[in-house]
Amino acid sequence: MTKQTKTELKTVLLTGFEPFGGESINPSWQAVKQLHGQSINDHQVECVELPCEFGRSLEHLYQAIEKHQPSLVLCIGQAGGRSHISIERIAINIDDARIADNAGNQPVDITIIDDAPAAYFAKLPIKTMYKGLLEAGIPVEVSNTAGTYVCNHVMFGLLDYIARHFGENEESIQGGFIHIPFLPEQAVHHSGAPSMSQTTVVAALKLLIKNGLSSGPDLKVAAGTTH
Amino acid sequence: MTKQTKTELKTVLLTGFEPFGGESINPSWQAVKQLHGQSINDHQVECVELPCEFGRSLEHLYQAIEKHQPSLVLCIGQAGGRSHISIERIAINIDDARIADNAGNQPVDITIIDDAPAAYFAKLPIKTMYKGLLEAGIPVEVSNTAGTYVCNHVMFGLLDYIARHFGENEESIQGGFIHIPFLPEQAVHHSGAPSMSQTTVVAALKLLIKNGLSSGPDLKVAAGTTH
Amino acid sequence: MTKQTKTELKTVLLTGFEPFGGESINPSWQAVKQLHGQSINDHQVECVELPCEFGRSLEHLYQAIEKHQPSLVLCIGQAGGRSHISIERIAINIDDARIADNAGNQPVDITIIDDAPAAYFAKLPIKTMYKGLLEAGIPVEVSNTAGTYVCNHVMFGLLDYIARHFGENEESIQGGFIHIPFLPEQAVHHSGAPSMSQTTVVAALKLLIKNGLSSGPDLKVAAGTTH
Amino acid sequence: MTKQTKTELKTVLLTGFEPFGGESINPSWQAVKQLHGQSINDHQVECVELPCEFGRSLEHLYQAIEKHQPSLVLCIGQAGGRSHISIERIAINIDDARIADNAGNQPVDITIIDDAPAAYFAKLPIKTMYKGLLEAGIPVEVSNTAGTYVCNHVMFGLLDYIARHFGENEESIQGGFIHIPFLPEQAVHHSGAPSMSQTTVVAALKLLIKNGLSSGPDLKVAAGTTH
C-alpha cells in the first residue's frame, strides 16, 4: 500500500442489518463485521450495522456516509430462501411490508421519497461484479428485485442520496445492495432452506468490493431473467 | 348490455404472446383468445397476439392501442415456473436477455427507451385486483419484477406510451402486465413445474379486467416481499 | 355396459381423506367423491372418506374392502407443495409424524405392523398409469416416498392386507396410493404453493383407474430419480 | 489414542463417488478424501471412491468391506438440488435410471437383488446422527428416499451384504447412506441451486461418523414428512 495520510485514505462503507423476522442473528452483519478495518484496493473498509427499521435505517446510513465520505457504499441484507449471492440491479420507490419492522411499523404502498423517481438502477458495475464471483466459483445471480421491505428501502434511499449529492461529479461515488442467503445455523430451523457459509460470504464480499471499485465501463454479460 | 353506437363502446385491449423458448404453445395467448369479443363491465374485449420479439412486440401493441382506443390494456405473458397469477407492480428500463427472442436478437443491458425514466409503476389498481383473485380462491401474488426479457419490454413500452400520450388526462387509460403459470400440458415436460388450468386462468383474467376497470383509490393491502 | 347381476359387478374402491393440518378441505376427498357410483371399464366406483388418523384410517379401509370386495383399491391423499400427480411406488413400515394426527396421536419411529416387511411396492402397473397421464397432458411423476405420516400408513396397511389375504391369487386385486397437489383455493393461503384444479384431478383419477385395471405386464418407462 | 496393534484397530469405511451427470467433480469424493487416515472415536477412517455404475460400484464396495472389516460403513453421494445434508432412512430394491450411468447402462425397473426384500432400513442410529448435526448448526434432514439411481443401488447392496454376512451378530457392523448438496463451485452452473461448503460437509461427516458409532438405542425425535 502506498503511504497515505489519514485524510487521503479512501474508504468503502459496508453496512449490514440487525436481526429481524424472528432470527437471532443477521448473516449480513455477521459477515460485514469481519471486514471492518481491512484494506482492499487501497481503500479502508468501514462497517456499520443498520437498524431493521424504515426511516431510521436511512438516518444511520446517511450519517455514516457523511462521516466516512466513502467512494463505494455496499449495503448487505439477508434474503432467507435464496441460495445465491444476489447483486441487486434496481431499487423501487415504494414500501410494502408483509411484516412489521423492528420498530413495529408496517407501511403498505407508501412512497419512500415523494419527489424521487419510480426507481434507481444500482450505481455499480454489476456485471463485472457478477463475473468476478462466477469465476471464483461462488454462486451468484443478478436480481431484479430487492423486495419492498427495509432492504429495498435502504437501497433506494442510498441511491437517491447519491443522485442528489453528487450531481455532475457522480464518478466519485458508487453504491448498491447485495442480498445474501441464510447462514447454515439459520437454515437448520427452516426446512429445506438453502444456506451459504460465512467464509464463502466474506470471500464474496471482498471480491464484490474489489470489482465494485473497478473503473471503466461495465461488462456486457447476459444475466437477465425471462420473468 | 345497453345499446351503444360503435364509437361509444369502450374497449379493453388484452394481449398474449406467441410461443417462445422451445414451447409449442404460449398459455397467455391460449387464455386471452377465449375472451375475444366478450363484454365485461360494458367494455368489449379486443385480443391481439404479440410476437415474442424485442421492438416488434411494441410496434404491434402500439398499433392495437391506436386502433382500439382502449380504456384498459392488460398484457399477459407466460412465467414458466411460477405457481400463482402474478400482478406485476413495476417495469424497468432495460433489456437483458438470457436467450434470443423469436427474431434471434439477444440484447444485453440495453436501455429500452433512451429518454424514459428507470421504471414505471403499473397504472392499475393492483391491490384491488389482487384482493379480487384472493377472494375468488385463485392463487395470486403481487410480483416486483417482470424480468428483463420481452414481457418486461412490453410492459415498460406500454407504460411509457401511456405516460407520453395521456398527459394530464391519465385517468382515461389504465395499463399493466400479468404473468401466468404454465398450462398443465406444458408442465408435463418440465419436471416439478407448477401449472394452472386454462379455466382458472380465464376466470382470473375476467376478474382482473373487472377490477382493473374499477375507479376510486386502490386498496391498501399488504402484499410485498422482504426480498 | 353388459348386463350383470349385483354380485357380478366388479368394483373399484377409491378413498380420500378428511382435512388435516389446519386445512378446511382435503382435495383428495373433494375429487374422489365426484366419482362415486360412476362406472369405469365395467367397474363401479365406490368412494369412502378415511379419517386422518393412524390406526383408525386402516380400520375404515379394511371394512370398506370387506364390504365392496374391490378388484382395485386406490387411496388418494393430499401432498401440499407438490405440483404434479404422484403415483407412489413404495410404502414403508414406519410412522414418524411431524404433526399430530386428527386424534392427537403423534407416533415417532413406530413400526406400523410388527411382523411385516420393511416395505411393499405398490401393486399397480405404475408406469402404465404414469404414461397414461403423460399422454393426456396431465402433470405426473412417479414418487419414491409417500412420507411417514397417515398417507404412507394407509398405503402400507393396504398392501399388507392384500399380501396377507390374497396369497397365491394375487392377480384378483390391485392397490396403491396417489398423492395430489393442493386445490387452487388452498394454494391461495400458501405463498408460492403449486395447485391443480379439481377438474384436472378428477380426469387424472379416471385415467388412473382405467389404466390401473389394465392386465398384462407393466410398461418399462424410465421415471426414476437420481436421489 | 490408546496403543493398538494393526489388527486391533477398528475402522470406518467411508465411500464417495466419481463425478456423473456432466459434473467435473463429485462433492462426495471431494469431502470424503479429506478424512482418509483420520482417527475418530478410536476408529481409523478408510476412504474409497466408487465408480458411478450399477453393479461395479457394489463390487468395489464389497471388496473394500472385505479388506477393511469396518465397524461402520457410510456411503456418501451427491444430491444436486437438495440444500441440507440428508440422512437416508431406507433403500429400495429397484433400479430406475433417468440417465445412463458412467458405463452407459440405464436399467429401468430392474430388481437389484432377486431374493432380497423390497427394502432395507438404514442400519444406523439416524435420529442420533440427525440431532448431532442439528445441535452443531448444520442443515440436516432425514430423507425417506435415496432415489432409484446408483446411490440407492449402493445403499441397498450395502444393507443386503450386512444382512447376509452378519446374521445374529449384527451389532458388529452398521451402515447407511448420506446425501450431500452441490459444492458452491458446482451451484455456479445451476441457476438457483443450493450448495454447501466443503468445510461444512467435512465437519458434518465427522459428526455423523462419531454419532453413527454410538451404541445404545436410537433417539426418538420426530423428523418425518407428511408426504
mmCIF file of N, CA, C and O in Angstrom, chain A residues 20 78-82 89-90 92-94 96-99 106 108-110 118-121 127 130 144-149 151 179 218-227, chain B residues 20 78-82 89-90 92-94 96-99 106 108-110 118-121 127 130 144-149 151 179 218-227:
data_model
loop_
_atom_site.group_PDB
_atom_site.id
_atom_site.type_symbol
_atom_site.label_atom_id
_atom_site.label_comp_id
_atom_site.label_asym_id
_atom_site.label_seq_id
_atom_site.Cartn_x
_atom_site.Cartn_y
_atom_site.Cartn_z
ATOM 1 N N PHE A 20 -33.919 -9.634 12.192
ATOM 2 C CA PHE A 20 -35.349 -9.319 12.097
ATOM 3 C C PHE A 20 -36.103 -10.620 11.806
ATOM 4 O O PHE A 20 -35.499 -11.657 11.535
ATOM 5 N N GLN A 78 -30.059 -9.772 4.399
ATOM 6 C CA GLN A 78 -30.404 -11.200 4.393
ATOM 7 C C GLN A 78 -31.566 -11.471 3.441
ATOM 8 O O GLN A 78 -32.574 -10.793 3.481
ATOM 9 N N ALA A 79 -31.415 -12.485 2.594
ATOM 10 C CA ALA A 79 -32.518 -12.943 1.751
ATOM 11 C C ALA A 79 -32.759 -14.418 2.054
ATOM 12 O O ALA A 79 -32.308 -15.299 1.311
ATOM 13 N N GLY A 80 -33.440 -14.670 3.158
ATOM 14 C CA GLY A 80 -33.710 -16.053 3.570
ATOM 15 C C GLY A 80 -34.514 -16.786 2.523
ATOM 16 O O GLY A 80 -35.605 -16.348 2.166
ATOM 17 N N GLY A 81 -33.983 -17.887 2.037
ATOM 18 C CA GLY A 81 -34.656 -18.651 0.995
ATOM 19 C C GLY A 81 -33.929 -18.591 -0.341
ATOM 20 O O GLY A 81 -34.088 -19.469 -1.173
ATOM 21 N N ARG A 82 -33.115 -17.541 -0.541
ATOM 22 C CA ARG A 82 -32.309 -17.508 -1.756
ATOM 23 C C ARG A 82 -31.054 -18.354 -1.532
ATOM 24 O O ARG A 82 -30.561 -18.460 -0.412
ATOM 25 N N ARG A 89 -30.101 -5.159 -9.005
ATOM 26 C CA ARG A 89 -29.980 -4.275 -10.156
ATOM 27 C C ARG A 89 -30.703 -2.950 -9.946
ATOM 28 O O ARG A 89 -30.303 -1.920 -10.489
ATOM 29 N N ILE A 90 -31.774 -2.971 -9.159
ATOM 30 C CA ILE A 90 -32.653 -1.797 -9.121
ATOM 31 C C ILE A 90 -33.388 -1.706 -7.787
ATOM 32 O O ILE A 90 -33.695 -2.728 -7.170
ATOM 33 N N ILE A 92 -36.792 0.287 -5.911
ATOM 34 C CA ILE A 92 -38.029 0.948 -6.318
ATOM 35 C C ILE A 92 -38.602 1.792 -5.193
ATOM 36 O O ILE A 92 -38.381 1.514 -4.010
ATOM 37 N N ASN A 93 -39.334 2.831 -5.591
ATOM 38 C CA ASN A 93 -39.767 3.872 -4.651
ATOM 39 C C ASN A 93 -41.070 3.517 -3.958
ATOM 40 O O ASN A 93 -42.069 4.232 -4.075
ATOM 41 N N ILE A 94 -41.049 2.399 -3.246
ATOM 42 C CA ILE A 94 -42.253 2.003 -2.519
ATOM 43 C C ILE A 94 -41.905 1.092 -1.351
ATOM 44 O O ILE A 94 -41.014 0.251 -1.447
ATOM 45 N N ASP A 96 -43.763 -1.726 1.010
ATOM 46 C CA ASP A 96 -44.949 -2.578 1.144
ATOM 47 C C ASP A 96 -44.537 -3.755 2.033
ATOM 48 O O ASP A 96 -44.007 -4.761 1.556
ATOM 49 N N ALA A 97 -44.768 -3.592 3.316
ATOM 50 C CA ALA A 97 -44.223 -4.521 4.321
ATOM 51 C C ALA A 97 -45.215 -5.625 4.656
ATOM 52 O O ALA A 97 -46.336 -5.352 5.060
ATOM 53 N N ARG A 98 -44.796 -6.858 4.501
ATOM 54 C CA ARG A 98 -45.617 -8.023 4.895
ATOM 55 C C ARG A 98 -45.630 -8.186 6.402
ATOM 56 O O ARG A 98 -46.580 -8.690 6.983
ATOM 57 N N ILE A 99 -44.485 -7.822 7.010
ATOM 58 C CA ILE A 99 -44.355 -7.931 8.468
ATOM 59 C C ILE A 99 -43.868 -6.578 8.984
ATOM 60 O O ILE A 99 -43.264 -5.807 8.243
ATOM 61 N N GLN A 106 -45.396 -0.889 9.836
ATOM 62 C CA GLN A 106 -45.661 -1.728 8.672
ATOM 63 C C GLN A 106 -46.286 -0.904 7.543
ATOM 64 O O GLN A 106 -47.486 -0.999 7.272
ATOM 65 N N VAL A 108 -47.667 0.203 4.068
ATOM 66 C CA VAL A 108 -48.205 -0.531 2.917
ATOM 67 C C VAL A 108 -48.417 0.450 1.762
ATOM 68 O O VAL A 108 -49.211 1.382 1.880
ATOM 69 N N ASP A 109 -47.678 0.234 0.698
ATOM 70 C CA ASP A 109 -47.795 1.046 -0.508
ATOM 71 C C ASP A 109 -47.572 2.527 -0.231
ATOM 72 O O ASP A 109 -48.349 3.385 -0.668
ATOM 73 N N ILE A 110 -46.506 2.789 0.469
ATOM 74 C CA ILE A 110 -46.101 4.155 0.782
ATOM 75 C C ILE A 110 -44.881 4.518 -0.066
ATOM 76 O O ILE A 110 -43.902 3.760 -0.099
ATOM 77 N N ALA A 118 -39.447 6.728 -9.855
ATOM 78 C CA ALA A 118 -40.012 5.423 -9.502
ATOM 79 C C ALA A 118 -38.946 4.428 -9.091
ATOM 80 O O ALA A 118 -39.207 3.527 -8.289
ATOM 81 N N ALA A 119 -37.743 4.587 -9.632
ATOM 82 C CA ALA A 119 -36.689 3.606 -9.349
ATOM 83 C C ALA A 119 -35.323 4.192 -9.655
ATOM 84 O O ALA A 119 -35.196 5.159 -10.412
ATOM 85 N N TYR A 120 -34.310 3.602 -9.064
ATOM 86 C CA TYR A 120 -32.909 3.889 -9.402
ATOM 87 C C TYR A 120 -32.202 2.570 -9.721
ATOM 88 O O TYR A 120 -32.340 1.592 -8.960
ATOM 89 N N PHE A 121 -31.432 2.576 -10.780
ATOM 90 C CA PHE A 121 -30.543 1.440 -11.015
ATOM 91 C C PHE A 121 -29.357 1.533 -10.066
ATOM 92 O O PHE A 121 -28.911 2.639 -9.714
ATOM 93 N N LYS A 127 -22.267 -6.269 -13.634
ATOM 94 C CA LYS A 127 -21.857 -7.447 -14.409
ATOM 95 C C LYS A 127 -20.386 -7.789 -14.176
ATOM 96 O O LYS A 127 -20.007 -8.956 -14.195
ATOM 97 N N TYR A 130 -20.565 -9.514 -10.951
ATOM 98 C CA TYR A 130 -21.189 -10.830 -11.183
ATOM 99 C C TYR A 130 -20.154 -11.806 -11.737
ATOM 100 O O TYR A 130 -19.988 -12.919 -11.234
ATOM 101 N N ASN A 144 -33.444 -8.787 -9.958
ATOM 102 C CA ASN A 144 -34.157 -7.609 -10.452
ATOM 103 C C ASN A 144 -35.176 -7.065 -9.468
ATOM 104 O O ASN A 144 -35.964 -6.185 -9.809
ATOM 105 N N THR A 145 -35.150 -7.615 -8.252
ATOM 106 C CA THR A 145 -35.971 -7.025 -7.204
ATOM 107 C C THR A 145 -35.321 -7.230 -5.854
ATOM 108 O O THR A 145 -34.920 -8.346 -5.500
ATOM 109 N N ALA A 146 -35.226 -6.161 -5.096
ATOM 110 C CA ALA A 146 -34.734 -6.219 -3.718
ATOM 111 C C ALA A 146 -35.906 -6.279 -2.745
ATOM 112 O O ALA A 146 -35.742 -6.076 -1.548
ATOM 113 N N GLY A 147 -37.110 -6.584 -3.272
ATOM 114 C CA GLY A 147 -38.303 -6.656 -2.440
ATOM 115 C C GLY A 147 -38.896 -5.287 -2.196
ATOM 116 O O GLY A 147 -38.600 -4.310 -2.916
ATOM 117 N N THR A 148 -39.729 -5.201 -1.180
ATOM 118 C CA THR A 148 -40.397 -3.936 -0.843
ATOM 119 C C THR A 148 -40.324 -3.672 0.662
ATOM 120 O O THR A 148 -41.182 -2.989 1.215
ATOM 121 N N TYR A 149 -39.294 -4.247 1.286
ATOM 122 C CA TYR A 149 -39.151 -4.140 2.745
ATOM 123 C C TYR A 149 -37.969 -3.202 3.055
ATOM 124 O O TYR A 149 -37.628 -2.330 2.248
ATOM 125 N N CYS A 151 -34.750 -3.638 3.106
ATOM 126 C CA CYS A 151 -33.585 -3.736 2.214
ATOM 127 C C CYS A 151 -33.763 -2.822 1.000
ATOM 128 O O CYS A 151 -32.863 -2.051 0.653
ATOM 129 N N HIS A 179 -27.842 -8.982 -1.630
ATOM 130 C CA HIS A 179 -28.561 -9.898 -0.743
ATOM 131 C C HIS A 179 -27.762 -11.195 -0.585
ATOM 132 O O HIS A 179 -27.183 -11.694 -1.558
ATOM 133 N N ASP A 218 -18.902 -1.074 -17.621
ATOM 134 C CA ASP A 218 -19.258 -2.401 -17.113
ATOM 135 C C ASP A 218 -19.178 -3.419 -18.249
ATOM 136 O O ASP A 218 -19.287 -3.076 -19.430
ATOM 137 N N LEU A 219 -18.984 -4.686 -17.899
ATOM 138 C CA LEU A 219 -19.013 -5.772 -18.889
ATOM 139 C C LEU A 219 -20.432 -5.955 -19.411
ATOM 140 O O LEU A 219 -21.404 -5.623 -18.736
ATOM 141 N N LYS A 220 -20.541 -6.529 -20.611
ATOM 142 C CA LYS A 220 -21.850 -6.918 -21.144
ATOM 143 C C LYS A 220 -21.940 -8.437 -21.077
ATOM 144 O O LYS A 220 -21.425 -9.150 -21.935
ATOM 145 N N VAL A 221 -22.520 -8.926 -20.012
ATOM 146 C CA VAL A 221 -22.676 -10.370 -19.823
ATOM 147 C C VAL A 221 -24.155 -10.619 -19.549
ATOM 148 O O VAL A 221 -24.711 -10.003 -18.643
ATOM 149 N N ALA A 222 -24.775 -11.494 -20.310
ATOM 150 C CA ALA A 222 -26.201 -11.763 -20.096
ATOM 151 C C ALA A 222 -26.413 -12.363 -18.716
ATOM 152 O O ALA A 222 -25.762 -13.338 -18.348
ATOM 153 N N ALA A 223 -27.296 -11.767 -17.944
ATOM 154 C CA ALA A 223 -27.617 -12.314 -16.617
ATOM 155 C C ALA A 223 -29.048 -11.950 -16.243
ATOM 156 O O ALA A 223 -29.368 -11.751 -15.074
ATOM 157 N N GLY A 224 -29.892 -11.847 -17.260
ATOM 158 C CA GLY A 224 -31.276 -11.457 -17.027
ATOM 159 C C GLY A 224 -32.168 -12.662 -16.753
ATOM 160 O O GLY A 224 -31.701 -13.797 -16.640
ATOM 161 N N THR A 225 -33.454 -12.385 -16.625
ATOM 162 C CA THR A 225 -34.433 -13.455 -16.413
ATOM 163 C C THR A 225 -35.590 -13.241 -17.383
ATOM 164 O O THR A 225 -35.876 -12.107 -17.779
ATOM 165 N N THR A 226 -36.256 -14.323 -17.769
ATOM 166 C CA THR A 226 -37.391 -14.172 -18.690
ATOM 167 C C THR A 226 -38.625 -13.660 -17.960
ATOM 168 O O THR A 226 -39.543 -13.167 -18.599
ATOM 169 N N HIS A 227 -38.651 -13.793 -16.649
ATOM 170 C CA HIS A 227 -39.770 -13.236 -15.871
ATOM 171 C C HIS A 227 -39.325 -13.066 -14.435
ATOM 172 O O HIS A 227 -38.262 -13.542 -14.049
ATOM 173 N N PHE B 20 -42.505 -19.198 -27.183
ATOM 174 C CA PHE B 20 -41.059 -18.944 -27.230
ATOM 175 C C PHE B 20 -40.351 -19.979 -26.354
ATOM 176 O O PHE B 20 -41.004 -20.749 -25.640
ATOM 177 N N GLN B 78 -46.317 -15.545 -20.238
ATOM 178 C CA GLN B 78 -46.018 -16.818 -19.566
ATOM 179 C C GLN B 78 -44.856 -16.653 -18.595
ATOM 180 O O GLN B 78 -43.811 -16.117 -18.964
ATOM 181 N N ALA B 79 -45.045 -17.153 -17.383
ATOM 182 C CA ALA B 79 -43.949 -17.205 -16.407
ATOM 183 C C ALA B 79 -43.774 -18.664 -15.994
ATOM 184 O O ALA B 79 -44.266 -19.082 -14.940
ATOM 185 N N GLY B 80 -43.104 -19.423 -16.834
ATOM 186 C CA GLY B 80 -42.896 -20.848 -16.558
ATOM 187 C C GLY B 80 -42.112 -21.046 -15.278
ATOM 188 O O GLY B 80 -40.996 -20.538 -15.159
ATOM 189 N N GLY B 81 -42.679 -21.769 -14.337
ATOM 190 C CA GLY B 81 -42.035 -21.990 -13.051
ATOM 191 C C GLY B 81 -42.755 -21.284 -11.911
ATOM 192 O O GLY B 81 -42.627 -21.691 -10.765
ATOM 193 N N ARG B 82 -43.510 -20.231 -12.238
ATOM 194 C CA ARG B 82 -44.310 -19.599 -11.182
ATOM 195 C C ARG B 82 -45.598 -20.408 -11.007
ATOM 196 O O ARG B 82 -46.103 -21.005 -11.955
ATOM 197 N N ARG B 89 -45.953 -5.229 -10.537
ATOM 198 C CA ARG B 89 -46.027 -3.902 -9.923
ATOM 199 C C ARG B 89 -45.254 -2.871 -10.730
ATOM 200 O O ARG B 89 -45.607 -1.694 -10.754
ATOM 201 N N ILE B 90 -44.192 -3.274 -11.404
ATOM 202 C CA ILE B 90 -43.270 -2.298 -11.976
ATOM 203 C C ILE B 90 -42.549 -2.868 -13.190
ATOM 204 O O ILE B 90 -42.291 -4.073 -13.259
ATOM 205 N N ILE B 92 -39.079 -2.117 -15.750
ATOM 206 C CA ILE B 92 -37.811 -1.385 -15.678
ATOM 207 C C ILE B 92 -37.213 -1.185 -17.069
ATOM 208 O O ILE B 92 -37.460 -1.966 -17.995
ATOM 209 N N ASN B 93 -36.430 -0.113 -17.189
ATOM 210 C CA ASN B 93 -35.973 0.354 -18.499
ATOM 211 C C ASN B 93 -34.684 -0.341 -18.940
ATOM 212 O O ASN B 93 -33.660 0.309 -19.165
ATOM 213 N N ILE B 94 -34.768 -1.659 -19.054
ATOM 214 C CA ILE B 94 -33.583 -2.398 -19.506
ATOM 215 C C ILE B 94 -33.980 -3.733 -20.124
ATOM 216 O O ILE B 94 -34.907 -4.382 -19.652
ATOM 217 N N ASP B 96 -32.259 -7.389 -20.880
ATOM 218 C CA ASP B 96 -31.103 -8.248 -20.579
ATOM 219 C C ASP B 96 -31.573 -9.683 -20.814
ATOM 220 O O ASP B 96 -32.132 -10.327 -19.928
ATOM 221 N N ALA B 97 -31.341 -10.157 -22.032
ATOM 222 C CA ALA B 97 -31.937 -11.416 -22.489
ATOM 223 C C ALA B 97 -30.995 -12.590 -22.265
ATOM 224 O O ALA B 97 -29.867 -12.581 -22.743
ATOM 225 N N ARG B 98 -31.470 -13.593 -21.545
ATOM 226 C CA ARG B 98 -30.701 -14.832 -21.340
ATOM 227 C C ARG B 98 -30.715 -15.676 -22.618
ATOM 228 O O ARG B 98 -29.792 -16.434 -22.880
ATOM 229 N N ILE B 99 -31.834 -15.611 -23.343
ATOM 230 C CA ILE B 99 -31.978 -16.369 -24.577
ATOM 231 C C ILE B 99 -32.416 -15.402 -25.665
ATOM 232 O O ILE B 99 -32.993 -14.340 -25.378
ATOM 233 N N GLN B 106 -30.689 -10.833 -29.061
ATOM 234 C CA GLN B 106 -30.445 -11.041 -27.628
ATOM 235 C C GLN B 106 -29.779 -9.812 -27.017
ATOM 236 O O GLN B 106 -28.580 -9.808 -26.728
ATOM 237 N N VAL B 108 -28.324 -7.266 -24.426
ATOM 238 C CA VAL B 108 -27.804 -7.401 -23.060
ATOM 239 C C VAL B 108 -27.538 -6.006 -22.489
ATOM 240 O O VAL B 108 -26.709 -5.262 -23.025
ATOM 241 N N ASP B 109 -28.274 -5.659 -21.464
ATOM 242 C CA ASP B 109 -28.105 -4.383 -20.768
ATOM 243 C C ASP B 109 -28.272 -3.197 -21.705
ATOM 244 O O ASP B 109 -27.449 -2.264 -21.718
ATOM 245 N N ILE B 110 -29.349 -3.239 -22.475
ATOM 246 C CA ILE B 110 -29.690 -2.162 -23.395
ATOM 247 C C ILE B 110 -30.893 -1.409 -22.836
ATOM 248 O O ILE B 110 -31.900 -2.020 -22.451
ATOM 249 N N ALA B 118 -36.128 5.316 -15.258
ATOM 250 C CA ALA B 118 -35.613 3.974 -14.946
ATOM 251 C C ALA B 118 -36.726 2.939 -14.853
ATOM 252 O O ALA B 118 -36.515 1.763 -15.144
ATOM 253 N N ALA B 119 -37.919 3.385 -14.460
ATOM 254 C CA ALA B 119 -39.013 2.429 -14.258
ATOM 255 C C ALA B 119 -40.357 3.140 -14.268
ATOM 256 O O ALA B 119 -40.428 4.363 -14.062
ATOM 257 N N TYR B 120 -41.393 2.385 -14.545
ATOM 258 C CA TYR B 120 -42.771 2.860 -14.387
ATOM 259 C C TYR B 120 -43.522 1.875 -13.507
ATOM 260 O O TYR B 120 -43.440 0.658 -13.711
ATOM 261 N N PHE B 121 -44.301 2.403 -12.564
ATOM 262 C CA PHE B 121 -45.230 1.542 -11.833
ATOM 263 C C PHE B 121 -46.419 1.225 -12.728
ATOM 264 O O PHE B 121 -46.814 2.043 -13.574
ATOM 265 N N LYS B 127 -53.775 -3.731 -6.004
ATOM 266 C CA LYS B 127 -54.211 -4.395 -4.773
ATOM 267 C C LYS B 127 -55.704 -4.752 -4.847
ATOM 268 O O LYS B 127 -56.132 -5.760 -4.277
ATOM 269 N N TYR B 130 -55.630 -7.780 -6.887
ATOM 270 C CA TYR B 130 -55.064 -8.861 -6.073
ATOM 271 C C TYR B 130 -56.125 -9.432 -5.137
ATOM 272 O O TYR B 130 -56.357 -10.640 -5.092
ATOM 273 N N ASN B 144 -42.752 -8.108 -7.968
ATOM 274 C CA ASN B 144 -41.992 -6.861 -8.073
ATOM 275 C C ASN B 144 -40.962 -6.881 -9.189
ATOM 276 O O ASN B 144 -40.141 -5.975 -9.297
ATOM 277 N N THR B 145 -40.993 -7.914 -10.014
ATOM 278 C CA THR B 145 -40.176 -7.927 -11.217
ATOM 279 C C THR B 145 -40.844 -8.717 -12.315
ATOM 280 O O THR B 145 -41.307 -9.843 -12.091
ATOM 281 N N ALA B 146 -40.912 -8.123 -13.481
ATOM 282 C CA ALA B 146 -41.409 -8.796 -14.680
ATOM 283 C C ALA B 146 -40.250 -9.350 -15.499
ATOM 284 O O ALA B 146 -40.422 -9.720 -16.654
ATOM 285 N N GLY B 147 -39.064 -9.422 -14.874
ATOM 286 C CA GLY B 147 -37.880 -9.908 -15.575
ATOM 287 C C GLY B 147 -37.242 -8.832 -16.432
ATOM 288 O O GLY B 147 -37.494 -7.630 -16.245
ATOM 289 N N THR B 148 -36.409 -9.284 -17.353
ATOM 290 C CA THR B 148 -35.694 -8.337 -18.229
ATOM 291 C C THR B 148 -35.768 -8.801 -19.682
ATOM 292 O O THR B 148 -34.898 -8.491 -20.488
ATOM 293 N N TYR B 149 -36.831 -9.560 -19.989
ATOM 294 C CA TYR B 149 -36.975 -10.142 -21.332
ATOM 295 C C TYR B 149 -38.136 -9.420 -22.051
ATOM 296 O O TYR B 149 -38.440 -8.265 -21.729
ATOM 297 N N CYS B 151 -41.359 -9.715 -21.919
ATOM 298 C CA CYS B 151 -42.510 -9.332 -21.100
ATOM 299 C C CYS B 151 -42.284 -7.966 -20.453
ATOM 300 O O CYS B 151 -43.158 -7.090 -20.516
ATOM 301 N N HIS B 179 -48.426 -11.939 -15.317
ATOM 302 C CA HIS B 179 -47.752 -13.191 -15.664
ATOM 303 C C HIS B 179 -48.600 -14.377 -15.207
ATOM 304 O O HIS B 179 -49.199 -14.334 -14.131
ATOM 305 N N ASP B 218 -56.890 2.850 -4.934
ATOM 306 C CA ASP B 218 -56.592 1.435 -4.750
ATOM 307 C C ASP B 218 -56.692 1.070 -3.274
ATOM 308 O O ASP B 218 -56.572 1.916 -2.393
ATOM 309 N N LEU B 219 -56.933 -0.211 -3.006
ATOM 310 C CA LEU B 219 -56.947 -0.708 -1.635
ATOM 311 C C LEU B 219 -55.532 -0.688 -1.059
ATOM 312 O O LEU B 219 -54.555 -0.754 -1.806
ATOM 313 N N LYS B 220 -55.441 -0.618 0.260
ATOM 314 C CA LYS B 220 -54.149 -0.772 0.935
ATOM 315 C C LYS B 220 -54.128 -2.153 1.578
ATOM 316 O O LYS B 220 -54.654 -2.347 2.675
ATOM 317 N N VAL B 221 -53.573 -3.102 0.878
ATOM 318 C CA VAL B 221 -53.475 -4.474 1.382
ATOM 319 C C VAL B 221 -52.012 -4.882 1.273
ATOM 320 O O VAL B 221 -51.437 -4.797 0.187
ATOM 321 N N ALA B 222 -51.411 -5.317 2.363
ATOM 322 C CA ALA B 222 -50.005 -5.710 2.306
ATOM 323 C C ALA B 222 -49.828 -6.897 1.366
ATOM 324 O O ALA B 222 -50.523 -7.906 1.486
ATOM 325 N N ALA B 223 -48.934 -6.759 0.406
ATOM 326 C CA ALA B 223 -48.643 -7.878 -0.497
ATOM 327 C C ALA B 223 -47.206 -7.781 -0.993
ATOM 328 O O ALA B 223 -46.891 -8.167 -2.114
ATOM 329 N N GLY B 224 -46.340 -7.261 -0.134
ATOM 330 C CA GLY B 224 -44.946 -7.093 -0.517
ATOM 331 C C GLY B 224 -44.110 -8.316 -0.176
ATOM 332 O O GLY B 224 -44.627 -9.342 0.261
ATOM 333 N N THR B 225 -42.808 -8.179 -0.409
ATOM 334 C CA THR B 225 -41.886 -9.260 -0.076
ATOM 335 C C THR B 225 -40.707 -8.650 0.688
ATOM 336 O O THR B 225 -40.374 -7.485 0.502
ATOM 337 N N THR B 226 -40.082 -9.470 1.535
ATOM 338 C CA THR B 226 -38.943 -8.957 2.298
ATOM 339 C C THR B 226 -37.693 -8.887 1.419
ATOM 340 O O THR B 226 -36.745 -8.191 1.760
ATOM 341 N N HIS B 227 -37.673 -9.610 0.319
ATOM 342 C CA HIS B 227 -36.546 -9.542 -0.615
ATOM 343 C C HIS B 227 -36.983 -10.052 -1.983
ATOM 344 O O HIS B 227 -38.064 -10.606 -2.120
#
